[in-house]
Amino acid sequence: MTQKIANDVYWVGVRDASLVVFDIVVPTEHGTTYNSYLIKGEKHNVLLDTSKKDFSETYFANLEEICPVKEIDYVVVHHTEPDHSGALKELLQRNPDITVIHSRPCRKFLDNLLNQDFKSWVISSGDTLDLGGKTLKFFVTPFLHWPDTMMSYLEEEQILFSCDFMGAHYTTEKTDSILNSALSEEDHKDMVEAFEFYYSMIMRPYNEHILKAIKMLDELEIRMVAPSHGMVMDKNPQQFYEWYREKANNYLVRLQSKRATIVYASAYGNTARVMEFVREGMEDAGVEVDVFDTSSAPMEQIINSIELASAVVFGTSTINAKAPEPIFSVIANLVVLNVSGRKAAVFGSFGWSGEGITMCEDLCRAMHMKLEQEPFRVQMTPSDEQLDQAREWGYGLGLKVLG
Ligand SMILES: Cc1cc2nc3c(=O)[nH]c(=O)nc-3n(C[C@H](O)[C@H](O)[C@H](O)COP(=O)(O)O)c2cc1C
Ligand SMILES: [Fe+2]
Ligand SMILES: [Fe+2]
């Protein structure tokens, strides 16, 4: 099934209602769509993205309904993740004369994806393609969410083809339409939830880049947003766009923050005791501190706090030569944030070898966090003297957080 969404603009994508997990870690309660669009001009026909390879048969059948592949002149690859570029190789096999339009960083990805020669046009922001009666304008918007991401804007129809930005893993069998204006109120609520969840799982690490893109896109009149997943937003596109701006502002909030997040795991209360004094020291230095015990704090709260903190402090026990699982779990969940360059420090109590502390430090380094000082280690139960030292260690760290 295909759909005309504006004058000479067609949705030719595919629905994947049965998808339950996307990219290994993203649950997709409402399935998803792989959106592809065809624009027919008086001079040229241009295809925007393709689909996941597994859906090639349906995809090409849809596409041929609107335009024979032989009559397509250009394909815009907004991003090379295989959910959108999976059918590209077959497209070029069917018509090797098609010119691939892409960003500069995309070139290498395309070479590695296709392993063949192809006609290529590297665009810069502001470049336009005259389709005959229609003008497509391009924007390079890196890291939304890959280095190669770009977007297109159809001037005459005021449609922003936004790639994964403003996307949602959502589809429903209750309507054949791809437009959000066709959803019932109840389904629209589900769609909005999926839209927000998509941001929190996929776009959230890139707030800084969202703000950069928005600065460029603000010049556009946007009547419709056509992302690469989920519904095309003809109803209230501006509202969704502003929602993104507000979320992305968290990046600026964090830059000005004087906050630290302490996350700790403690079996017998030794690391917990050290934590109290580290916290006191940091607060004495003037830092606002959020503390989370991994055995009771909801993961979402921990991650939300880290998002807005200028430093992350891990307190860890050592169990069987490792940091305990909840510490690894917090680190794994940092996948939805960008912690590169973030200030960090580690403390903990151990019995005889203390690998938990070392592992935690190694992982911080691997995530390009900035370890501010040597870890604070205590063997078994901290003495009063060690607790004083913990406070001093926290105070010194606090000054670095503020500095
Ligand atoms: C099951 C278990 C395994 C442990 N394995 C280690 C270990 O491999 N290396 C080590 O340095 N300490 C080990 N310890 C000792 C604890 O790290 C030590 O008692 C520490 O003070 C506990 O701090 P906590 O109360 O904050 O958890 C182990 C303790 C338990 C209970
Ligand atoms: Fe993607
Ligand atoms: Fe995608």
JSON list of N, CA, C and O in Angstrom, two decimals, residues 260 262 264 271-292 313 347 387 390-395 397-398:
[
{"chain": "A", "resi": 260, "resn": "ALA", "atom": "N", "xyz": [26.19, 16.91, 41.13]},
{"chain": "A", "resi": 260, "resn": "ALA", "atom": "CA", "xyz": [26.86, 15.63, 40.92]},
{"chain": "A", "resi": 260, "resn": "ALA", "atom": "C", "xyz": [25.90, 14.51, 41.28]},
{"chain": "A", "resi": 260, "resn": "ALA", "atom": "O", "xyz": [25.02, 14.70, 42.13]},
{"chain": "A", "resi": 262, "resn": "ILE", "atom": "N", "xyz": [25.84, 10.69, 42.75]},
{"chain": "A", "resi": 262, "resn": "ILE", "atom": "CA", "xyz": [26.59, 9.56, 43.33]},
{"chain": "A", "resi": 262, "resn": "ILE", "atom": "C", "xyz": [25.71, 8.33, 43.19]},
{"chain": "A", "resi": 262, "resn": "ILE", "atom": "O", "xyz": [24.54, 8.33, 43.59]},
{"chain": "A", "resi": 264, "resn": "TYR", "atom": "N", "xyz": [25.81, 4.22, 44.13]},
{"chain": "A", "resi": 264, "resn": "TYR", "atom": "CA", "xyz": [26.65, 3.25, 44.85]},
{"chain": "A", "resi": 264, "resn": "TYR", "atom": "C", "xyz": [25.95, 1.91, 45.04]},
{"chain": "A", "resi": 264, "resn": "TYR", "atom": "O", "xyz": [24.73, 1.80, 45.00]},
{"chain": "A", "resi": 271, "resn": "THR", "atom": "N", "xyz": [30.73, 0.59, 51.85]},
{"chain": "A", "resi": 271, "resn": "THR", "atom": "CA", "xyz": [30.80, 1.60, 50.79]},
{"chain": "A", "resi": 271, "resn": "THR", "atom": "C", "xyz": [29.76, 2.69, 51.05]},
{"chain": "A", "resi": 271, "resn": "THR", "atom": "O", "xyz": [30.02, 3.89, 50.83]},
{"chain": "A", "resi": 272, "resn": "ALA", "atom": "N", "xyz": [28.60, 2.27, 51.58]},
{"chain": "A", "resi": 272, "resn": "ALA", "atom": "CA", "xyz": [27.54, 3.24, 51.89]},
{"chain": "A", "resi": 272, "resn": "ALA", "atom": "C", "xyz": [28.01, 4.26, 52.93]},
{"chain": "A", "resi": 272, "resn": "ALA", "atom": "O", "xyz": [27.71, 5.44, 52.84]},
{"chain": "A", "resi": 273, "resn": "ARG", "atom": "N", "xyz": [28.75, 3.78, 53.90]},
{"chain": "A", "resi": 273, "resn": "ARG", "atom": "CA", "xyz": [29.26, 4.67, 54.96]},
{"chain": "A", "resi": 273, "resn": "ARG", "atom": "C", "xyz": [30.26, 5.67, 54.38]},
{"chain": "A", "resi": 273, "resn": "ARG", "atom": "O", "xyz": [30.21, 6.86, 54.69]},
{"chain": "A", "resi": 274, "resn": "VAL", "atom": "N", "xyz": [31.14, 5.18, 53.54]},
{"chain": "A", "resi": 274, "resn": "VAL", "atom": "CA", "xyz": [32.10, 6.07, 52.88]},
{"chain": "A", "resi": 274, "resn": "VAL", "atom": "C", "xyz": [31.33, 7.12, 52.07]},
{"chain": "A", "resi": 274, "resn": "VAL", "atom": "O", "xyz": [31.66, 8.31, 52.09]},
{"chain": "A", "resi": 275, "resn": "MET", "atom": "N", "xyz": [30.28, 6.66, 51.38]},
{"chain": "A", "resi": 275, "resn": "MET", "atom": "CA", "xyz": [29.49, 7.56, 50.55]},
{"chain": "A", "resi": 275, "resn": "MET", "atom": "C", "xyz": [28.98, 8.77, 51.36]},
{"chain": "A", "resi": 275, "resn": "MET", "atom": "O", "xyz": [29.04, 9.91, 50.91]},
{"chain": "A", "resi": 276, "resn": "GLU", "atom": "N", "xyz": [28.52, 8.50, 52.60]},
{"chain": "A", "resi": 276, "resn": "GLU", "atom": "CA", "xyz": [27.97, 9.60, 53.40]},
{"chain": "A", "resi": 276, "resn": "GLU", "atom": "C", "xyz": [28.98, 10.72, 53.59]},
{"chain": "A", "resi": 276, "resn": "GLU", "atom": "O", "xyz": [28.65, 11.90, 53.55]},
{"chain": "A", "resi": 277, "resn": "PHE", "atom": "N", "xyz": [30.23, 10.33, 53.78]},
{"chain": "A", "resi": 277, "resn": "PHE", "atom": "CA", "xyz": [31.28, 11.33, 54.03]},
{"chain": "A", "resi": 277, "resn": "PHE", "atom": "C", "xyz": [31.74, 11.99, 52.73]},
{"chain": "A", "resi": 277, "resn": "PHE", "atom": "O", "xyz": [32.05, 13.18, 52.72]},
{"chain": "A", "resi": 278, "resn": "VAL", "atom": "N", "xyz": [31.75, 11.21, 51.65]},
{"chain": "A", "resi": 278, "resn": "VAL", "atom": "CA", "xyz": [32.08, 11.80, 50.34]},
{"chain": "A", "resi": 278, "resn": "VAL", "atom": "C", "xyz": [31.02, 12.84, 50.01]},
{"chain": "A", "resi": 278, "resn": "VAL", "atom": "O", "xyz": [31.32, 13.97, 49.60]},
{"chain": "A", "resi": 279, "resn": "ARG", "atom": "N", "xyz": [29.79, 12.47, 50.24]},
{"chain": "A", "resi": 279, "resn": "ARG", "atom": "CA", "xyz": [28.68, 13.39, 49.96]},
{"chain": "A", "resi": 279, "resn": "ARG", "atom": "C", "xyz": [28.82, 14.68, 50.78]},
{"chain": "A", "resi": 279, "resn": "ARG", "atom": "O", "xyz": [28.68, 15.78, 50.24]},
{"chain": "A", "resi": 280, "resn": "GLU", "atom": "N", "xyz": [29.10, 14.51, 52.08]},
{"chain": "A", "resi": 280, "resn": "GLU", "atom": "CA", "xyz": [29.24, 15.68, 52.95]},
{"chain": "A", "resi": 280, "resn": "GLU", "atom": "C", "xyz": [30.34, 16.61, 52.43]},
{"chain": "A", "resi": 280, "resn": "GLU", "atom": "O", "xyz": [30.15, 17.82, 52.34]},
{"chain": "A", "resi": 281, "resn": "GLY", "atom": "N", "xyz": [31.45, 16.00, 52.06]},
{"chain": "A", "resi": 281, "resn": "GLY", "atom": "CA", "xyz": [32.59, 16.79, 51.55]},
{"chain": "A", "resi": 281, "resn": "GLY", "atom": "C", "xyz": [32.19, 17.55, 50.29]},
{"chain": "A", "resi": 281, "resn": "GLY", "atom": "O", "xyz": [32.50, 18.74, 50.15]},
{"chain": "A", "resi": 282, "resn": "MET", "atom": "N", "xyz": [31.51, 16.89, 49.41]},
{"chain": "A", "resi": 282, "resn": "MET", "atom": "CA", "xyz": [31.12, 17.54, 48.15]},
{"chain": "A", "resi": 282, "resn": "MET", "atom": "C", "xyz": [30.13, 18.68, 48.41]},
{"chain": "A", "resi": 282, "resn": "MET", "atom": "O", "xyz": [30.23, 19.76, 47.82]},
{"chain": "A", "resi": 283, "resn": "GLU", "atom": "N", "xyz": [29.22, 18.42, 49.32]},
{"chain": "A", "resi": 283, "resn": "GLU", "atom": "CA", "xyz": [28.23, 19.46, 49.64]},
{"chain": "A", "resi": 283, "resn": "GLU", "atom": "C", "xyz": [28.91, 20.65, 50.32]},
{"chain": "A", "resi": 283, "resn": "GLU", "atom": "O", "xyz": [28.58, 21.81, 50.06]},
{"chain": "A", "resi": 284, "resn": "ASP", "atom": "N", "xyz": [29.88, 20.36, 51.20]},
{"chain": "A", "resi": 284, "resn": "ASP", "atom": "CA", "xyz": [30.65, 21.45, 51.84]},
{"chain": "A", "resi": 284, "resn": "ASP", "atom": "C", "xyz": [31.33, 22.33, 50.80]},
{"chain": "A", "resi": 284, "resn": "ASP", "atom": "O", "xyz": [31.49, 23.53, 51.00]},
{"chain": "A", "resi": 285, "resn": "ALA", "atom": "N", "xyz": [31.73, 21.70, 49.69]},
{"chain": "A", "resi": 285, "resn": "ALA", "atom": "CA", "xyz": [32.41, 22.46, 48.64]},
{"chain": "A", "resi": 285, "resn": "ALA", "atom": "C", "xyz": [31.42, 23.29, 47.82]},
{"chain": "A", "resi": 285, "resn": "ALA", "atom": "O", "xyz": [31.81, 24.14, 47.03]},
{"chain": "A", "resi": 286, "resn": "GLY", "atom": "N", "xyz": [30.12, 23.03, 48.00]},
{"chain": "A", "resi": 286, "resn": "GLY", "atom": "CA", "xyz": [29.11, 23.83, 47.30]},
{"chain": "A", "resi": 286, "resn": "GLY", "atom": "C", "xyz": [28.44, 23.10, 46.14]},
{"chain": "A", "resi": 286, "resn": "GLY", "atom": "O", "xyz": [27.76, 23.72, 45.31]},
{"chain": "A", "resi": 287, "resn": "VAL", "atom": "N", "xyz": [28.61, 21.78, 46.09]},
{"chain": "A", "resi": 287, "resn": "VAL", "atom": "CA", "xyz": [27.98, 21.01, 45.01]},
{"chain": "A", "resi": 287, "resn": "VAL", "atom": "C", "xyz": [26.64, 20.44, 45.50]},
{"chain": "A", "resi": 287, "resn": "VAL", "atom": "O", "xyz": [26.53, 20.01, 46.64]},
{"chain": "A", "resi": 288, "resn": "GLU", "atom": "N", "xyz": [25.65, 20.47, 44.60]},
{"chain": "A", "resi": 288, "resn": "GLU", "atom": "CA", "xyz": [24.38, 19.83, 44.92]},
{"chain": "A", "resi": 288, "resn": "GLU", "atom": "C", "xyz": [24.52, 18.36, 44.55]},
{"chain": "A", "resi": 288, "resn": "GLU", "atom": "O", "xyz": [24.93, 18.06, 43.42]},
{"chain": "A", "resi": 289, "resn": "VAL", "atom": "N", "xyz": [24.19, 17.47, 45.48]},
{"chain": "A", "resi": 289, "resn": "VAL", "atom": "CA", "xyz": [24.47, 16.05, 45.22]},
{"chain": "A", "resi": 289, "resn": "VAL", "atom": "C", "xyz": [23.19, 15.22, 45.25]},
{"chain": "A", "resi": 289, "resn": "VAL", "atom": "O", "xyz": [22.40, 15.31, 46.20]},
{"chain": "A", "resi": 290, "resn": "ASP", "atom": "N", "xyz": [22.97, 14.43, 44.20]},
{"chain": "A", "resi": 290, "resn": "ASP", "atom": "CA", "xyz": [21.89, 13.41, 44.20]},
{"chain": "A", "resi": 290, "resn": "ASP", "atom": "C", "xyz": [22.54, 12.07, 44.50]},
{"chain": "A", "resi": 290, "resn": "ASP", "atom": "O", "xyz": [23.55, 11.73, 43.88]},
{"chain": "A", "resi": 291, "resn": "VAL", "atom": "N", "xyz": [21.96, 11.31, 45.43]},
{"chain": "A", "resi": 291, "resn": "VAL", "atom": "CA", "xyz": [22.55, 10.02, 45.77]},
{"chain": "A", "resi": 291, "resn": "VAL", "atom": "C", "xyz": [21.57, 8.89, 45.44]},
{"chain": "A", "resi": 291, "resn": "VAL", "atom": "O", "xyz": [20.37, 9.00, 45.74]},
{"chain": "A", "resi": 292, "resn": "PHE", "atom": "N", "xyz": [22.06, 7.83, 44.83]},
{"chain": "A", "resi": 292, "resn": "PHE", "atom": "CA", "xyz": [21.21, 6.68, 44.51]},
{"chain": "A", "resi": 292, "resn": "PHE", "atom": "C", "xyz": [21.87, 5.38, 44.96]},
{"chain": "A", "resi": 292, "resn": "PHE", "atom": "O", "xyz": [23.00, 5.09, 44.59]},
{"chain": "A", "resi": 313, "resn": "VAL", "atom": "N", "xyz": [29.78, 10.10, 40.27]},
{"chain": "A", "resi": 313, "resn": "VAL", "atom": "CA", "xyz": [30.68, 9.44, 41.22]},
{"chain": "A", "resi": 313, "resn": "VAL", "atom": "C", "xyz": [30.13, 8.04, 41.50]},
{"chain": "A", "resi": 313, "resn": "VAL", "atom": "O", "xyz": [28.96, 7.90, 41.89]},
{"chain": "A", "resi": 347, "resn": "PHE", "atom": "N", "xyz": [34.90, 5.50, 44.29]},
{"chain": "A", "resi": 347, "resn": "PHE", "atom": "CA", "xyz": [35.35, 5.12, 45.64]},
{"chain": "A", "resi": 347, "resn": "PHE", "atom": "C", "xyz": [34.73, 3.77, 45.98]},
{"chain": "A", "resi": 347, "resn": "PHE", "atom": "O", "xyz": [33.83, 3.30, 45.28]},
{"chain": "A", "resi": 387, "resn": "LEU", "atom": "N", "xyz": [37.17, 7.92, 57.41]},
{"chain": "A", "resi": 387, "resn": "LEU", "atom": "CA", "xyz": [35.95, 8.67, 57.08]},
{"chain": "A", "resi": 387, "resn": "LEU", "atom": "C", "xyz": [36.26, 10.16, 56.93]},
{"chain": "A", "resi": 387, "resn": "LEU", "atom": "O", "xyz": [35.71, 10.83, 56.06]},
{"chain": "A", "resi": 390, "resn": "ALA", "atom": "N", "xyz": [37.68, 10.49, 53.63]},
{"chain": "A", "resi": 390, "resn": "ALA", "atom": "CA", "xyz": [36.64, 10.41, 52.59]},
{"chain": "A", "resi": 390, "resn": "ALA", "atom": "C", "xyz": [35.98, 11.77, 52.41]},
{"chain": "A", "resi": 390, "resn": "ALA", "atom": "O", "xyz": [35.68, 12.19, 51.29]},
{"chain": "A", "resi": 391, "resn": "ARG", "atom": "N", "xyz": [35.78, 12.47, 53.54]},
{"chain": "A", "resi": 391, "resn": "ARG", "atom": "CA", "xyz": [35.16, 13.80, 53.46]},
{"chain": "A", "resi": 391, "resn": "ARG", "atom": "C", "xyz": [36.08, 14.76, 52.70]},
{"chain": "A", "resi": 391, "resn": "ARG", "atom": "O", "xyz": [35.63, 15.52, 51.83]},
{"chain": "A", "resi": 392, "resn": "GLU", "atom": "N", "xyz": [37.36, 14.67, 53.02]},
{"chain": "A", "resi": 392, "resn": "GLU", "atom": "CA", "xyz": [38.33, 15.53, 52.32]},
{"chain": "A", "resi": 392, "resn": "GLU", "atom": "C", "xyz": [38.39, 15.22, 50.83]},
{"chain": "A", "resi": 392, "resn": "GLU", "atom": "O", "xyz": [38.47, 16.10, 49.98]},
{"chain": "A", "resi": 393, "resn": "TRP", "atom": "N", "xyz": [38.35, 13.92, 50.55]},
{"chain": "A", "resi": 393, "resn": "TRP", "atom": "CA", "xyz": [38.37, 13.47, 49.14]},
{"chain": "A", "resi": 393, "resn": "TRP", "atom": "C", "xyz": [37.15, 14.04, 48.41]},
{"chain": "A", "resi": 393, "resn": "TRP", "atom": "O", "xyz": [37.25, 14.56, 47.30]},
{"chain": "A", "resi": 394, "resn": "GLY", "atom": "N", "xyz": [36.02, 14.00, 49.10]},
{"chain": "A", "resi": 394, "resn": "GLY", "atom": "CA", "xyz": [34.77, 14.54, 48.52]},
{"chain": "A", "resi": 394, "resn": "GLY", "atom": "C", "xyz": [34.86, 16.04, 48.34]},
{"chain": "A", "resi": 394, "resn": "GLY", "atom": "O", "xyz": [34.40, 16.58, 47.33]},
{"chain": "A", "resi": 395, "resn": "TYR", "atom": "N", "xyz": [35.48, 16.72, 49.33]},
{"chain": "A", "resi": 395, "resn": "TYR", "atom": "CA", "xyz": [35.60, 18.18, 49.25]},
{"chain": "A", "resi": 395, "resn": "TYR", "atom": "C", "xyz": [36.47, 18.57, 48.04]},
{"chain": "A", "resi": 395, "resn": "TYR", "atom": "O", "xyz": [36.09, 19.45, 47.24]},
{"chain": "A", "resi": 397, "resn": "LEU", "atom": "N", "xyz": [37.03, 16.82, 45.39]},
{"chain": "A", "resi": 397, "resn": "LEU", "atom": "CA", "xyz": [36.29, 16.50, 44.18]},
{"chain": "A", "resi": 397, "resn": "LEU", "atom": "C", "xyz": [35.24, 17.57, 43.89]},
{"chain": "A", "resi": 397, "resn": "LEU", "atom": "O", "xyz": [35.07, 18.02, 42.75]},
{"chain": "A", "resi": 398, "resn": "GLY", "atom": "N", "xyz": [34.59, 18.01, 44.96]},
{"chain": "A", "resi": 398, "resn": "GLY", "atom": "CA", "xyz": [33.57, 19.05, 44.82]},
{"chain": "A", "resi": 398, "resn": "GLY", "atom": "C", "xyz": [34.14, 20.31, 44.18]},
{"chain": "A", "resi": 398, "resn": "GLY", "atom": "O", "xyz": [33.53, 20.89, 43.28]}
]
